PDB file of C-alpha atoms and ligand atoms in Angstrom:
ATOM      1  CA  MET E   1      26.232   8.259  -7.087  1.00 53.00           C
ATOM      2  CA  ALA E   2      22.856   6.071  -8.381  1.00 80.00           C
ATOM      3  CA  GLY E   3      19.708   8.473  -7.107  1.00 89.00           C
ATOM      4  CA  PRO E   4      17.090   7.556  -4.224  1.00 93.00           C
ATOM      5  CA  ILE E   5      14.529   4.660  -3.837  1.00 95.00           C
ATOM      6  CA  LEU E   6      11.632   6.303  -5.180  1.00 97.00           C
ATOM      7  CA  VAL E   7       7.965   4.986  -2.621  1.00 98.00           C
ATOM      8  CA  PHE E   8       4.681   5.534  -4.830  1.00 98.00           C
ATOM      9  CA  ASP E   9       1.165   4.866  -3.284  1.00 98.00           C
ATOM     10  CA  SER E  10      -2.329   7.163  -3.985  1.00 98.00           C
ATOM     11  CA  GLY E  11      -1.311   9.388  -1.260  1.00 98.00           C
ATOM     12  CA  VAL E  12       0.350   7.758   2.818  1.00 98.00           C
ATOM     13  CA  GLY E  13      -0.214   4.132   2.729  1.00 98.00           C
ATOM     14  CA  GLY E  14       3.275   4.082   0.811  1.00 98.00           C
ATOM     15  CA  LEU E  15       4.035   5.117   4.380  1.00 98.00           C
ATOM     16  CA  SER E  16       3.410   1.709   6.066  1.00 98.00           C
ATOM     17  CA  VAL E  17       5.838   0.052   3.307  1.00 98.00           C
ATOM     18  CA  VAL E  18       8.643   2.964   3.749  1.00 98.00           C
ATOM     19  CA  ALA E  19       8.370   2.128   7.721  1.00 98.00           C
ATOM     20  CA  ALA E  20       9.664  -1.441   6.411  1.00 98.00           C
ATOM     21  CA  LEU E  21      12.174  -0.623   3.983  1.00 97.00           C
ATOM     22  CA  ARG E  22      13.986   1.507   6.691  1.00 95.00           C
ATOM     23  CA  ARG E  23      13.867  -1.250   8.609  1.00 96.00           C
ATOM     24  CA  ARG E  24      15.625  -3.935   6.635  1.00 94.00           C
ATOM     25  CA  LEU E  25      17.349  -0.899   4.440  1.00 92.00           C
ATOM     26  CA  PRO E  26      18.305   1.807   6.568  1.00 90.00           C
ATOM     27  CA  ASP E  27      20.619   2.978   4.931  1.00 87.00           C
ATOM     28  CA  VAL E  28      19.350   3.620   1.326  1.00 91.00           C
ATOM     29  CA  ALA E  29      18.108   6.929   0.267  1.00 92.00           C
ATOM     30  CA  LEU E  30      14.103   7.057  -0.552  1.00 95.00           C
ATOM     31  CA  ALA E  31      12.175   9.120  -2.293  1.00 97.00           C
ATOM     32  CA  TYR E  32       7.909   9.241  -1.589  1.00 98.00           C
ATOM     33  CA  ALA E  33       5.640  10.576  -4.971  1.00 98.00           C
ATOM     34  CA  CYS E  34       1.850  10.506  -3.749  1.00 98.00           C
ATOM     35  CA  ASP E  35      -1.437  10.995  -6.416  1.00 98.00           C
ATOM     36  CA  ASN E  36      -3.225  13.242  -3.059  1.00 98.00           C
ATOM     37  CA  ALA E  37      -5.375  14.675  -5.950  1.00 98.00           C
ATOM     38  CA  MET E  38      -6.436  12.015  -7.259  1.00 98.00           C
ATOM     39  CA  LEU E  39      -7.193  10.327  -4.561  1.00 97.00           C
ATOM     40  CA  PRO E  40      -7.981   7.250  -3.541  1.00 98.00           C
ATOM     41  CA  TYR E  41      -7.528   5.075  -6.145  1.00 98.00           C
ATOM     42  CA  GLY E  42      -9.771   2.588  -5.040  1.00 95.00           C
ATOM     43  CA  VAL E  43     -12.904   3.362  -6.355  1.00 91.00           C
ATOM     44  CA  ARG E  44     -11.646   4.776  -9.870  1.00 95.00           C
ATOM     45  CA  GLU E  45     -12.733   3.076 -13.568  1.00 95.00           C
ATOM     46  CA  ASP E  46      -9.451   0.705 -14.900  1.00 96.00           C
ATOM     47  CA  ASP E  47      -8.794   2.907 -18.219  1.00 97.00           C
ATOM     48  CA  TRP E  48      -8.626   5.757 -16.974  1.00 98.00           C
ATOM     49  CA  LEU E  49      -6.548   4.547 -13.489  1.00 98.00           C
ATOM     50  CA  VAL E  50      -3.581   2.470 -15.687  1.00 98.00           C
ATOM     51  CA  ALA E  51      -3.055   5.741 -18.154  1.00 98.00           C
ATOM     52  CA  ARG E  52      -3.085   7.868 -14.885  1.00 98.00           C
ATOM     53  CA  ILE E  53      -0.756   5.615 -13.226  1.00 98.00           C
ATOM     54  CA  LEU E  54       1.598   5.645 -16.037  1.00 98.00           C
ATOM     55  CA  THR E  55       1.904   9.388 -16.113  1.00 98.00           C
ATOM     56  CA  VAL E  56       2.261   9.934 -12.596  1.00 98.00           C
ATOM     57  CA  CYS E  57       5.436   7.157 -12.331  1.00 98.00           C
ATOM     58  CA  ARG E  58       7.136   8.524 -15.230  1.00 98.00           C
ATOM     59  CA  ALA E  59       7.115  11.998 -14.151  1.00 98.00           C
ATOM     60  CA  ALA E  60       7.898  11.277 -10.333  1.00 98.00           C
ATOM     61  CA  VAL E  61      10.593   8.617 -11.882  1.00 98.00           C
ATOM     62  CA  ALA E  62      12.037  11.668 -13.952  1.00 97.00           C
ATOM     63  CA  ALA E  63      11.904  14.054 -11.262  1.00 97.00           C
ATOM     64  CA  SER E  64      13.736  12.246  -8.412  1.00 96.00           C
ATOM     65  CA  GLY E  65      16.653  10.618 -10.496  1.00 94.00           C
ATOM     66  CA  CYS E  66      15.528   7.101  -8.412  1.00 94.00           C
ATOM     67  CA  SER E  67      17.619   4.332  -9.176  1.00 92.00           C
ATOM     68  CA  GLY E  68      14.143   1.502  -8.900  1.00 95.00           C
ATOM     69  CA  LEU E  69      10.392   2.708  -8.192  1.00 97.00           C
ATOM     70  CA  VAL E  70       8.943   0.596  -5.249  1.00 98.00           C
ATOM     71  CA  VAL E  71       4.880   0.312  -6.049  1.00 98.00           C
ATOM     72  CA  ALA E  72       3.804   0.993  -2.835  1.00 98.00           C
ATOM     73  CA  CYS E  73      -0.031   0.622  -3.207  1.00 98.00           C
ATOM     74  CA  ASN E  74      -2.256  -3.147  -3.945  1.00 98.00           C
ATOM     75  CA  THR E  75      -4.585  -0.976  -6.308  1.00 97.00           C
ATOM     76  CA  ALA E  76      -2.233  -0.253  -8.892  1.00 98.00           C
ATOM     77  CA  SER E  77       0.297  -3.367  -8.596  1.00 97.00           C
ATOM     78  CA  THR E  78      -2.739  -5.473  -8.862  1.00 96.00           C
ATOM     79  CA  LEU E  79      -3.392  -3.367 -12.213  1.00 97.00           C
ATOM     80  CA  ALA E  80      -0.933  -1.497 -13.683  1.00 98.00           C
ATOM     81  CA  LEU E  81       2.314  -3.633 -13.107  1.00 97.00           C
ATOM     82  CA  GLU E  82       3.337  -4.932 -16.396  1.00 96.00           C
ATOM     83  CA  ALA E  83       2.417  -1.625 -18.113  1.00 98.00           C
ATOM     84  CA  LEU E  84       4.967   0.085 -15.381  1.00 98.00           C
ATOM     85  CA  ARG E  85       7.947  -2.490 -16.338  1.00 98.00           C
ATOM     86  CA  GLU E  86       7.002  -2.144 -19.866  1.00 98.00           C
ATOM     87  CA  SER E  87       7.194   2.152 -19.701  1.00 97.00           C
ATOM     88  CA  LEU E  88      10.175   2.852 -17.753  1.00 98.00           C
ATOM     89  CA  ALA E  89      14.109   2.412 -18.030  1.00 96.00           C
ATOM     90  CA  VAL E  90      14.692   1.592 -13.644  1.00 95.00           C
ATOM     91  CA  PRO E  91      13.600  -1.557 -11.415  1.00 96.00           C
ATOM     92  CA  VAL E  92       9.584  -2.315 -11.014  1.00 97.00           C
ATOM     93  CA  VAL E  93       8.784  -3.862  -7.535  1.00 98.00           C
ATOM     94  CA  GLY E  94       5.049  -4.184  -6.391  1.00 97.00           C
ATOM     95  CA  THR E  95       2.495  -4.963  -4.121  1.00 97.00           C
ATOM     96  CA  VAL E  96       0.202  -7.526  -3.916  1.00 96.00           C
ATOM     97  CA  PRO E  97      -2.034  -9.112  -0.953  1.00 98.00           C
ATOM     98  CA  ALA E  98       0.270 -11.716   1.000  1.00 98.00           C
ATOM     99  CA  ILE E  99      -2.354 -14.411   0.566  1.00 98.00           C
ATOM    100  CA  LYS E 100       0.245 -16.622   0.193  1.00 97.00           C
ATOM    101  CA  PRO E 101       2.237 -16.720   3.402  1.00 98.00           C
ATOM    102  CA  ALA E 102      -1.402 -15.492   5.096  1.00 98.00           C
ATOM    103  CA  ALA E 103      -2.704 -18.557   4.203  1.00 98.00           C
ATOM    104  CA  GLY E 104       0.392 -20.418   5.171  1.00 98.00           C
ATOM    105  CA  LEU E 105      -0.348 -18.616   8.593  1.00 98.00           C
ATOM    106  CA  SER E 106      -4.155 -19.907   9.097  1.00 98.00           C
ATOM    107  CA  ASP E 107      -4.608 -22.605  11.372  1.00 98.00           C
ATOM    108  CA  SER E 108      -8.754 -22.467  10.674  1.00 98.00           C
ATOM    109  CA  ARG E 109      -8.326 -22.702   7.257  1.00 98.00           C
ATOM    110  CA  HIS E 110     -10.347 -19.316   6.725  1.00 98.00           C
ATOM    111  CA  ILE E 111      -8.778 -15.968   5.899  1.00 98.00           C
ATOM    112  CA  GLY E 112      -9.543 -12.831   4.757  1.00 98.00           C
ATOM    113  CA  LEU E 113      -8.577 -10.294   2.589  1.00 98.00           C
ATOM    114  CA  LEU E 114      -9.532  -6.784   4.140  1.00 98.00           C
ATOM    115  CA  ALA E 115      -8.294  -4.266   0.827  1.00 98.00           C
ATOM    116  CA  THR E 116     -10.141  -1.726  -1.740  1.00 98.00           C
ATOM    117  CA  SER E 117     -12.987  -2.405  -3.823  1.00 97.00           C
ATOM    118  CA  ALA E 118     -10.724  -2.577  -6.849  1.00 97.00           C
ATOM    119  CA  THR E 119      -8.115  -4.688  -5.157  1.00 98.00           C
ATOM    120  CA  VAL E 120     -10.885  -7.336  -3.737  1.00 98.00           C
ATOM    121  CA  ALA E 121     -11.869  -8.196  -7.014  1.00 97.00           C
ATOM    122  CA  ARG E 122      -8.995  -7.893  -9.009  1.00 97.00           C
ATOM    123  CA  PRO E 123      -8.392 -11.233 -11.839  1.00 97.00           C
ATOM    124  CA  TYR E 124      -4.642 -10.733 -10.210  1.00 96.00           C
ATOM    125  CA  THR E 125      -6.260 -11.038  -6.588  1.00 98.00           C
ATOM    126  CA  LEU E 126      -8.325 -14.038  -8.234  1.00 98.00           C
ATOM    127  CA  ARG E 127      -5.417 -15.836  -9.639  1.00 97.00           C
ATOM    128  CA  LEU E 128      -3.164 -15.405  -6.081  1.00 98.00           C
ATOM    129  CA  ILE E 129      -6.417 -17.007  -4.150  1.00 98.00           C
ATOM    130  CA  GLN E 130      -6.329 -19.338  -6.806  1.00 98.00           C
ATOM    131  CA  ASP E 131      -3.109 -20.227  -6.846  1.00 98.00           C
ATOM    132  CA  PHE E 132      -1.811 -19.718  -3.083  1.00 98.00           C
ATOM    133  CA  ALA E 133      -4.819 -20.400  -1.035  1.00 98.00           C
ATOM    134  CA  ARG E 134      -6.646 -23.665  -2.923  1.00 97.00           C
ATOM    135  CA  ASP E 135      -7.926 -25.278   0.089  1.00 97.00           C
ATOM    136  CA  CYS E 136      -8.866 -21.843   2.545  1.00 98.00           C
ATOM    137  CA  ARG E 137     -12.314 -20.137   2.579  1.00 98.00           C
ATOM    138  CA  VAL E 138     -10.861 -16.560   1.506  1.00 98.00           C
ATOM    139  CA  THR E 139     -13.849 -13.707   2.655  1.00 98.00           C
ATOM    140  CA  ARG E 140     -13.181 -10.722   0.836  1.00 98.00           C
ATOM    141  CA  LEU E 141     -13.753  -7.695   2.090  1.00 98.00           C
ATOM    142  CA  ALA E 142     -13.467  -4.183   0.821  1.00 98.00           C
ATOM    143  CA  ALA E 143     -12.386  -1.379   3.153  1.00 98.00           C
ATOM    144  CA  ASP E 144     -12.527   2.119   1.041  1.00 98.00           C
ATOM    145  CA  PRO E 145     -13.608   3.870   4.261  1.00 98.00           C
ATOM    146  CA  LEU E 146      -9.995   2.474   5.971  1.00 98.00           C
ATOM    147  CA  VAL E 147      -7.990   4.996   3.560  1.00 98.00           C
ATOM    148  CA  GLY E 148     -10.088   7.747   4.236  1.00 98.00           C
ATOM    149  CA  GLU E 149      -9.231   7.295   7.977  1.00 98.00           C
ATOM    150  CA  ALA E 150      -5.401   6.112   7.986  1.00 98.00           C
ATOM    151  CA  GLU E 151      -5.247   9.480   6.070  1.00 98.00           C
ATOM    152  CA  ARG E 152      -6.683  11.468   8.651  1.00 98.00           C
ATOM    153  CA  LEU E 153      -4.177   9.805  11.069  1.00 98.00           C
ATOM    154  CA  VAL E 154      -1.504  10.903   8.847  1.00 98.00           C
ATOM    155  CA  LEU E 155      -2.650  14.325   8.094  1.00 97.00           C
ATOM    156  CA  GLY E 156      -3.033  14.649  12.297  1.00 97.00           C
ATOM    157  CA  GLU E 157      -6.668  13.912  12.917  1.00 97.00           C
ATOM    158  CA  THR E 158      -8.232  11.239  14.861  1.00 97.00           C
ATOM    159  CA  PRO E 159      -9.138   8.520  12.663  1.00 97.00           C
ATOM    160  CA  GLU E 160     -13.626   7.155  13.656  1.00 97.00           C
ATOM    161  CA  LEU E 161     -13.242   4.139  15.184  1.00 97.00           C
ATOM    162  CA  GLU E 162     -17.482   3.634  14.702  1.00 97.00           C
ATOM    163  CA  ARG E 163     -17.114   3.863  11.200  1.00 98.00           C
ATOM    164  CA  ILE E 164     -13.537   1.405  11.553  1.00 98.00           C
ATOM    165  CA  ARG E 165     -16.373  -0.679  13.393  1.00 98.00           C
ATOM    166  CA  ARG E 166     -18.692  -0.704  10.696  1.00 98.00           C
ATOM    167  CA  VAL E 167     -15.931  -2.049   8.064  1.00 98.00           C
ATOM    168  CA  LEU E 168     -14.759  -4.929  10.456  1.00 98.00           C
ATOM    169  CA  ALA E 169     -18.290  -6.018  11.245  1.00 98.00           C
ATOM    170  CA  PRO E 170     -19.002  -8.646   9.157  1.00 97.00           C
ATOM    171  CA  LEU E 171     -16.235 -10.757  10.684  1.00 98.00           C
ATOM    172  CA  GLU E 172     -18.618 -11.017  14.128  1.00 97.00           C
ATOM    173  CA  ALA E 173     -20.644 -14.055  12.058  1.00 97.00           C
ATOM    174  CA  LEU E 174     -17.292 -15.443  10.496  1.00 98.00           C
ATOM    175  CA  ALA E 175     -16.028 -17.476  13.437  1.00 97.00           C
ATOM    176  CA  ASP E 176     -13.898 -19.390  11.829  1.00 98.00           C
ATOM    177  CA  LEU E 177     -11.682 -16.291  10.400  1.00 98.00           C
ATOM    178  CA  ASP E 178      -8.666 -16.103  12.017  1.00 98.00           C
ATOM    179  CA  THR E 179      -6.447 -14.161   9.697  1.00 98.00           C
ATOM    180  CA  LEU E 180      -6.231 -10.719   8.121  1.00 98.00           C
ATOM    181  CA  VAL E 181      -4.948  -9.928   5.038  1.00 98.00           C
ATOM    182  CA  LEU E 182      -4.255  -6.394   4.814  1.00 98.00           C
ATOM    183  CA  GLY E 183      -4.709  -5.913   0.961  1.00 98.00           C
ATOM    184  CA  CYS E 184      -3.933  -2.115   1.066  1.00 98.00           C
ATOM    185  CA  THR E 185      -0.623  -0.191   2.550  1.00 98.00           C
ATOM    186  CA  HIS E 186      -2.886   2.343   4.221  1.00 98.00           C
ATOM    187  CA  PHE E 187      -4.092  -0.044   6.543  1.00 98.00           C
ATOM    188  CA  PRO E 188      -1.086  -0.911   8.456  1.00 98.00           C
ATOM    189  CA  LEU E 189      -1.013   2.242   9.308  1.00 98.00           C
ATOM    190  CA  LEU E 190      -3.819   2.127  11.259  1.00 98.00           C
ATOM    191  CA  ARG E 191      -3.043  -0.942  13.078  1.00 98.00           C
ATOM    192  CA  ASP E 192      -4.081  -0.166  16.486  1.00 98.00           C
ATOM    193  CA  GLN E 193      -7.409   0.717  15.640  1.00 98.00           C
ATOM    194  CA  LEU E 194      -7.907  -2.161  13.828  1.00 98.00           C
ATOM    195  CA  VAL E 195      -7.145  -4.390  16.529  1.00 98.00           C
ATOM    196  CA  GLU E 196      -9.266  -2.376  19.402  1.00 98.00           C
ATOM    197  CA  ALA E 197     -12.329  -2.432  16.395  1.00 98.00           C
ATOM    198  CA  ALA E 198     -11.645  -6.233  15.510  1.00 98.00           C
ATOM    199  CA  PRO E 199     -14.673  -7.968  17.377  1.00 96.00           C
ATOM    200  CA  ARG E 200     -11.507 -11.032  18.756  1.00 97.00           C
ATOM    201  CA  PRO E 201      -8.293 -10.743  18.256  1.00 97.00           C
ATOM    202  CA  LEU E 202      -7.037 -12.079  14.850  1.00 98.00           C
ATOM    203  CA  ARG E 203      -3.670 -12.711  13.190  1.00 98.00           C
ATOM    204  CA  TRP E 204      -2.820  -9.289  10.593  1.00 98.00           C
ATOM    205  CA  VAL E 205      -0.584 -10.105   7.687  1.00 98.00           C
ATOM    206  CA  ASP E 206       0.382  -7.127   5.337  1.00 98.00           C
ATOM    207  CA  SER E 207       2.946  -6.819   2.208  1.00 97.00           C
ATOM    208  CA  GLY E 208       5.449  -4.393   4.026  1.00 98.00           C
ATOM    209  CA  ASP E 209       8.414  -6.425   4.761  1.00 97.00           C
ATOM    210  CA  ALA E 210       8.346  -8.853   1.898  1.00 97.00           C
ATOM    211  CA  ILE E 211       8.062  -5.841  -0.333  1.00 98.00           C
ATOM    212  CA  ALA E 212      11.611  -4.534   1.334  1.00 97.00           C
ATOM    213  CA  ARG E 213      13.205  -7.614   1.214  1.00 97.00           C
ATOM    214  CA  ARG E 214      12.626  -8.034  -2.601  1.00 97.00           C
ATOM    215  CA  THR E 215      13.458  -4.234  -3.132  1.00 96.00           C
ATOM    216  CA  GLY E 216      16.775  -5.140  -1.010  1.00 93.00           C
ATOM    217  CA  GLN E 217      17.690  -8.281  -3.870  1.00 92.00           C
ATOM    218  CA  VAL E 218      16.191  -6.070  -6.321  1.00 88.00           C
ATOM    219  CA  VAL E 219      17.680  -2.273  -6.711  1.00 79.00           C
ATOM    220  CA  VAL E 220      20.596  -2.000  -6.104  1.00 69.00           C
ATOM    221  CA  GLY E 221      23.536   0.636  -5.415  1.00 65.00           C
ATOM    222  CA  PRO E 222      21.206   3.387  -4.592  1.00 63.00           C
ATOM    223  CA  GLN E 223      22.279   6.765  -2.954  1.00 64.00           C
ATOM    224  CA  ARG E 224      23.121   7.031   0.711  1.00 69.00           C
ATOM    225  CA  ARG E 225      21.201   8.603   3.530  1.00 63.00           C
ATOM    226  CA  PRO E 226      21.517  11.173   4.892  1.00 60.00           C
ATOM    227  CA  ALA E 227      20.690  12.933   1.744  1.00 67.00           C
ATOM    228  CA  PRO E 228      17.518  15.817   1.519  1.00 80.00           C
ATOM    229  CA  GLU E 229      14.451  13.025   0.637  1.00 93.00           C
ATOM    230  CA  VAL E 230      12.005  15.069  -1.438  1.00 97.00           C
ATOM    231  CA  GLY E 231       8.217  14.223  -1.031  1.00 98.00           C
ATOM    232  CA  TRP E 232       6.738  14.792  -4.246  1.00 98.00           C
ATOM    233  CA  VAL E 233       2.743  15.452  -4.226  1.00 98.00           C
ATOM    234  CA  THR E 234       0.105  16.313  -6.600  1.00 98.00           C
ATOM    235  CA  ALA E 235      -1.987  18.694  -4.486  1.00 98.00           C
ATOM    236  CA  PRO E 236       0.642  19.993  -1.642  1.00 98.00           C
ATOM    237  CA  SER E 237      -1.429  20.743   1.377  1.00 97.00           C
ATOM    238  CA  PRO E 238       0.778  22.061   4.592  1.00 98.00           C
ATOM    239  CA  ALA E 239      -0.844  18.586   6.801  1.00 98.00           C
ATOM    240  CA  LEU E 240       0.473  16.269   4.165  1.00 98.00           C
ATOM    241  CA  ALA E 241       3.998  17.846   4.150  1.00 98.00           C
ATOM    242  CA  ARG E 242       4.330  17.777   8.334  1.00 98.00           C
ATOM    243  CA  GLY E 243       3.201  14.026   7.886  1.00 98.00           C
ATOM    244  CA  LEU E 244       5.299  12.924   5.379  1.00 98.00           C
ATOM    245  CA  ALA E 245       8.575  14.614   7.520  1.00 97.00           C
ATOM    246  CA  GLY E 246       7.376  12.481  10.024  1.00 97.00           C
ATOM    247  CA  PHE E 247       8.804   9.415   7.786  1.00 97.00           C
ATOM    248  CA  GLY E 248      11.925  11.551   6.494  1.00 95.00           C
ATOM    249  CA  PHE E 249      10.932  13.101   3.874  1.00 97.00           C
ATOM    250  CA  VAL E 250      11.139  16.993   4.460  1.00 96.00           C
ATOM    251  CA  ASP E 251      11.917  18.447   1.436  1.00 96.00           C
ATOM    252  CA  SER E 252       7.919  18.067   0.225  1.00 96.00           C
ATOM    253  CA  ARG E 253       7.051  19.472  -3.669  1.00 97.00           C
ATOM    254  CA  ARG E 254       5.104  19.489  -5.786  1.00 98.00           C
ATOM    255  CA  LEU E 255       4.826  17.117  -8.883  1.00 98.00           C
ATOM    256  CA  VAL E 256       4.231  18.953 -12.249  1.00 96.00           C
ATOM    257  CA  LEU E 257       2.910  15.800 -14.441  1.00 96.00           C
ATOM    258  CA  ALA E 258       3.222  16.382 -18.343  1.00 80.00           C
TER     259      ALA E 258
HETATM  260  N1  DGL N   1      -3.156   2.228  -0.276  1.00 67.68           N
HETATM  261  C1  DGL N   1      -3.322   1.820  -1.972  1.00 67.68           C
HETATM  262  C2  DGL N   1      -3.360   0.724  -1.344  1.00 67.68           C
HETATM  263  O1  DGL N   1      -2.541   0.065  -1.526  1.00 67.68           O
HETATM  264  C3  DGL N   1      -4.903   2.105  -1.969  1.00 67.68           C
HETATM  265  C4  DGL N   1      -5.713   3.171  -1.747  1.00 67.68           C
HETATM  266  C5  DGL N   1      -6.536   3.930  -2.403  1.00 67.68           C
HETATM  267  O2  DGL N   1      -7.758   3.545  -3.447  1.00 67.68           O
HETATM  268  O3  DGL N   1      -6.645   5.362  -3.264  1.00 67.68           O
HETATM  269  O4  DGL N   1      -4.628   0.141  -2.530  1.00 67.68           O
END
């Protein structure tokens, strides 16, 4: 029988994509891998990051025996998708900021991109804006502190609303911005807190459902649930094991890198 679909992120952010995959493909077995020892990816240097992502994904693909890989990380996908596809024998689905759908939805034609400092500056992201939001004003906001707040939430702590408010504060002066792209997979986990902290009601757009739809098209023949679902982590902890179990990954294991 074919192996599970492996979902990879630096930390717990990919769990927002897991939630979308569970909704769209409820019978499909998943595995999860995160490189939490090196979290956050969003402030790391590109060459180091490409090598690290290749090492972790190669190890996780081999350990999980997966039938496909979902790179549930914008920071990794906008940098290393091609290298991953060249290096791995399984199909790879990436995650990139939902600029195109957001541009389609905005009434005011002013959209925002909330992502890591790496993602907001990447040539890949600038090309997406150029190709799909040419008639929009696009304001890019680096929001690295939200990664830590989403980690706190999944690891059983309370996110700090004041910190989230400070990240969103620039929106106050951008009165016509009506749509915000959540261009980091950690951020949909904080949706309630983001809505509460935002200076006014906004349209929030993420990539989760589009990735789930694409995964259903690209990866065929994965194992059916209920198989024991494994979470592979580079720095095990009881809190992370509990967080992963909350999303179905009840068997938490250390990922050994070559
Ligand atoms: N979840 C990752 C993303 O979608 C980034 C988090 C990090 O900085 O490690 O970009």
